[in-house]
CSV table of C-alpha atoms in Angstrom, one decimal:
chain,number,residue,atom,x,y,z
I,79,UNK,CA,-6.1,47.1,-31.1
I,80,UNK,CA,-6.7,43.5,-31.5
I,81,UNK,CA,-3.4,41.9,-31.6
I,82,UNK,CA,-2.4,43.6,-28.5
I,83,UNK,CA,-5.5,42.0,-26.8
I,84,UNK,CA,-4.5,38.8,-28.0
I,85,UNK,CA,-0.9,39.4,-27.0
I,86,UNK,CA,-2.1,40.1,-23.6
I,87,UNK,CA,-4.6,37.2,-23.7
I,88,UNK,CA,-1.5,34.7,-24.4
I,89,UNK,CA,0.8,36.3,-22.0
I,90,UNK,CA,-1.6,35.8,-19.2
I,91,UNK,CA,-2.3,32.4,-20.2
I,92,UNK,CA,1.0,31.6,-20.0
I,93,UNK,CA,1.5,33.0,-16.8
I,94,UNK,CA,-1.6,30.9,-15.5
I,95,UNK,CA,-0.3,28.0,-17.2
I,96,UNK,CA,3.0,28.5,-14.6
I,97,UNK,CA,0.6,29.0,-11.7
I,98,UNK,CA,-1.5,26.1,-12.4
I,99,UNK,CA,1.6,23.8,-12.9
I,100,UNK,CA,3.5,25.0,-9.6
I,101,UNK,CA,0.1,24.3,-7.6
I,102,UNK,CA,0.1,20.9,-9.1
I,103,UNK,CA,3.9,20.3,-8.0
I,104,UNK,CA,2.8,21.3,-4.7
I,105,UNK,CA,-0.2,19.2,-4.6
I,106,UNK,CA,1.6,16.0,-5.7
I,107,UNK,CA,4.4,16.9,-3.4
I,108,UNK,CA,1.9,17.0,-0.6
I,109,UNK,CA,0.3,13.7,-1.4
I,110,UNK,CA,3.6,12.1,-1.7
I,111,UNK,CA,4.2,13.0,1.9
I,112,UNK,CA,1.2,11.5,3.0
I,113,UNK,CA,1.8,8.7,1.4
I,114,UNK,CA,5.4,8.3,3.1
I,115,UNK,CA,3.3,8.6,6.6
I,116,UNK,CA,1.3,5.5,5.6
I,117,UNK,CA,4.5,3.4,4.5
I,118,UNK,CA,5.3,0.2,7.0
I,119,UNK,CA,8.3,1.2,8.7
I,120,UNK,CA,9.2,-2.7,8.8
I,121,UNK,CA,8.6,-3.6,5.5
I,122,UNK,CA,9.3,-0.1,3.7
I,123,UNK,CA,6.6,-0.5,1.4
I,124,UNK,CA,2.8,0.8,1.2
I,125,UNK,CA,0.8,-1.5,3.3
I,126,UNK,CA,-1.7,-4.0,1.5
I,127,UNK,CA,-3.3,-4.8,4.7
I,128,UNK,CA,-2.7,-1.9,7.2
I,129,UNK,CA,-3.5,-2.0,11.1
I,130,UNK,CA,-2.6,0.7,13.7
I,131,UNK,CA,-0.7,-0.7,16.8
I,132,UNK,CA,-1.1,0.6,20.0
I,133,UNK,CA,1.7,2.8,19.3
I,134,UNK,CA,-0.5,4.5,17.1
I,135,UNK,CA,1.8,3.9,13.6
I,136,UNK,CA,0.6,2.0,10.7
I,137,UNK,CA,2.0,-1.5,9.8
I,138,UNK,CA,1.4,-4.1,7.6
I,139,UNK,CA,-0.5,-6.9,9.5
I,140,UNK,CA,1.9,-9.6,8.4
I,141,UNK,CA,5.1,-7.9,9.7
I,142,UNK,CA,3.7,-6.2,12.8
I,143,UNK,CA,2.1,-9.4,13.8
I,144,UNK,CA,5.6,-11.2,13.4
I,145,UNK,CA,7.5,-8.4,15.2
I,146,UNK,CA,4.8,-9.2,17.9
I,147,UNK,CA,5.3,-13.0,18.0
I,148,UNK,CA,9.3,-12.2,18.2
I,149,UNK,CA,9.2,-10.0,20.9
I,150,UNK,CA,6.7,-11.5,22.8
I,151,UNK,CA,6.7,-10.1,26.5
I,152,UNK,CA,9.0,-7.6,25.7
I,153,UNK,CA,7.1,-6.0,23.0
I,154,UNK,CA,8.2,-2.7,22.0
I,155,UNK,CA,7.0,-0.3,19.2
I,156,UNK,CA,9.5,-0.7,16.2
I,157,UNK,CA,9.4,3.3,15.8
I,158,UNK,CA,9.3,4.6,19.2
I,159,UNK,CA,10.8,1.9,21.1
I,160,UNK,CA,8.8,2.2,24.0
I,161,UNK,CA,6.6,-0.7,25.6
I,162,UNK,CA,3.3,-1.3,23.6
I,163,UNK,CA,0.3,-4.2,23.8
I,164,UNK,CA,-0.6,-6.4,21.0
I,165,UNK,CA,-3.7,-5.3,20.1
I,166,UNK,CA,-4.1,-4.2,16.4
I,167,UNK,CA,-6.8,-2.4,14.5
I,168,UNK,CA,-7.5,-2.8,11.1
I,169,UNK,CA,-7.1,0.3,9.0
I,170,UNK,CA,-9.5,0.1,6.0
I,171,UNK,CA,-9.6,3.9,5.5
I,172,UNK,CA,-6.1,3.6,4.8
I,173,UNK,CA,-6.2,0.9,2.6
I,174,UNK,CA,-9.2,2.5,0.6
I,175,UNK,CA,-7.3,5.8,0.4
I,176,UNK,CA,-4.1,4.3,-0.9
I,177,UNK,CA,-5.8,1.9,-3.1
I,178,UNK,CA,-7.5,5.0,-4.7
I,179,UNK,CA,-4.5,7.1,-5.3
I,180,UNK,CA,-2.3,4.4,-6.4
I,181,UNK,CA,-5.0,3.3,-8.8
I,182,UNK,CA,-5.4,6.5,-10.4
I,183,UNK,CA,-1.9,7.2,-10.5
I,184,UNK,CA,-1.8,10.1,-7.8
I,185,UNK,CA,0.9,8.0,-6.2
I,186,UNK,CA,3.4,6.3,-8.5
I,187,UNK,CA,7.3,5.6,-8.3
I,188,UNK,CA,8.6,2.5,-6.3
I,189,UNK,CA,6.1,3.0,-3.4
I,190,UNK,CA,3.0,2.6,-5.7
I,191,UNK,CA,4.7,-0.2,-8.0
I,192,UNK,CA,5.6,-2.4,-5.5
I,193,UNK,CA,1.7,-2.0,-4.1
I,194,UNK,CA,0.7,-2.5,-7.6
I,195,UNK,CA,2.2,-5.8,-7.7
I,196,UNK,CA,1.2,-7.1,-4.6
I,197,UNK,CA,-2.4,-6.3,-5.4
I,198,UNK,CA,-2.1,-7.9,-8.6
I,199,UNK,CA,-0.7,-11.3,-6.8
I,200,UNK,CA,-3.6,-10.8,-4.5
I,201,UNK,CA,-6.2,-10.6,-7.1
I,202,UNK,CA,-4.8,-13.7,-9.1
I,203,UNK,CA,-4.8,-15.8,-5.8
I,204,UNK,CA,-8.5,-14.7,-5.2
I,205,UNK,CA,-9.3,-15.9,-9.1
I,206,UNK,CA,-7.5,-19.3,-8.2
I,207,UNK,CA,-8.7,-19.7,-4.7
I,208,UNK,CA,-12.5,-19.1,-6.4
I,209,UNK,CA,-11.6,-21.6,-8.9
I,210,UNK,CA,-10.6,-24.3,-6.4
I,211,UNK,CA,-13.5,-23.8,-4.3
I,212,UNK,CA,-16.0,-24.7,-7.5
I,213,UNK,CA,-14.1,-27.8,-7.8
I,214,UNK,CA,-11.2,-26.8,-10.4
I,215,UNK,CA,-8.3,-29.4,-9.5
I,216,UNK,CA,-5.8,-27.7,-11.4
I,217,UNK,CA,-6.5,-24.6,-9.6
I,218,UNK,CA,-6.3,-26.7,-6.1
I,219,UNK,CA,-2.9,-27.9,-7.5
I,220,UNK,CA,-1.8,-24.5,-8.4
I,221,UNK,CA,-3.0,-22.9,-5.0
I,222,UNK,CA,-0.9,-25.9,-2.9
I,223,UNK,CA,1.8,-25.3,-4.8
I,224,UNK,CA,1.7,-21.7,-4.0
I,225,UNK,CA,1.5,-22.4,-0.2
I,226,UNK,CA,4.0,-25.1,-0.4
I,227,UNK,CA,6.6,-22.3,-2.0
I,228,UNK,CA,5.2,-19.5,-0.3
I,229,UNK,CA,4.7,-17.5,-3.5
I,230,UNK,CA,2.2,-15.2,-4.7
I,231,UNK,CA,2.1,-13.4,-1.5
I,232,UNK,CA,0.9,-16.5,0.2
I,233,UNK,CA,3.1,-17.7,3.4
I,234,UNK,CA,4.7,-20.7,3.2
I,235,UNK,CA,2.9,-23.6,4.8
I,236,UNK,CA,5.3,-24.9,7.6
I,237,UNK,CA,3.4,-28.5,7.7
I,238,UNK,CA,4.0,-29.4,4.1
């Protein structure tokens, strides 16, 4: 009698494992779908500095600011092509959620990889900037070169 119970227990465990795996796949798919909603339609990447524009969509701040500068008086939504104003609101909750999902490995693939690279660059620049502010001449030189060349995620300095 004991072996039958064990066999039933094993079969039931296998069935539960299949159900759990299916539920896990559905959850991951749902999370990926949510992450797709946060991808900036201009850069096609998860935003590091997400903002919500007047059209209600989330964008990378630098990308939508460039769009606003380019269009000026004829400003239209990049998604809906309807008129919109230039006002932007920071989306700190979106950034926090994206960061948590990427750092825990919940979001993976190219979206997460590009975001991780950009965050590493930001962290690197923060360290260099702090060293430069504390008088490190070498850090000042590196920071200046990064601005001059527009590397490490820094905008190229047009004056230099």
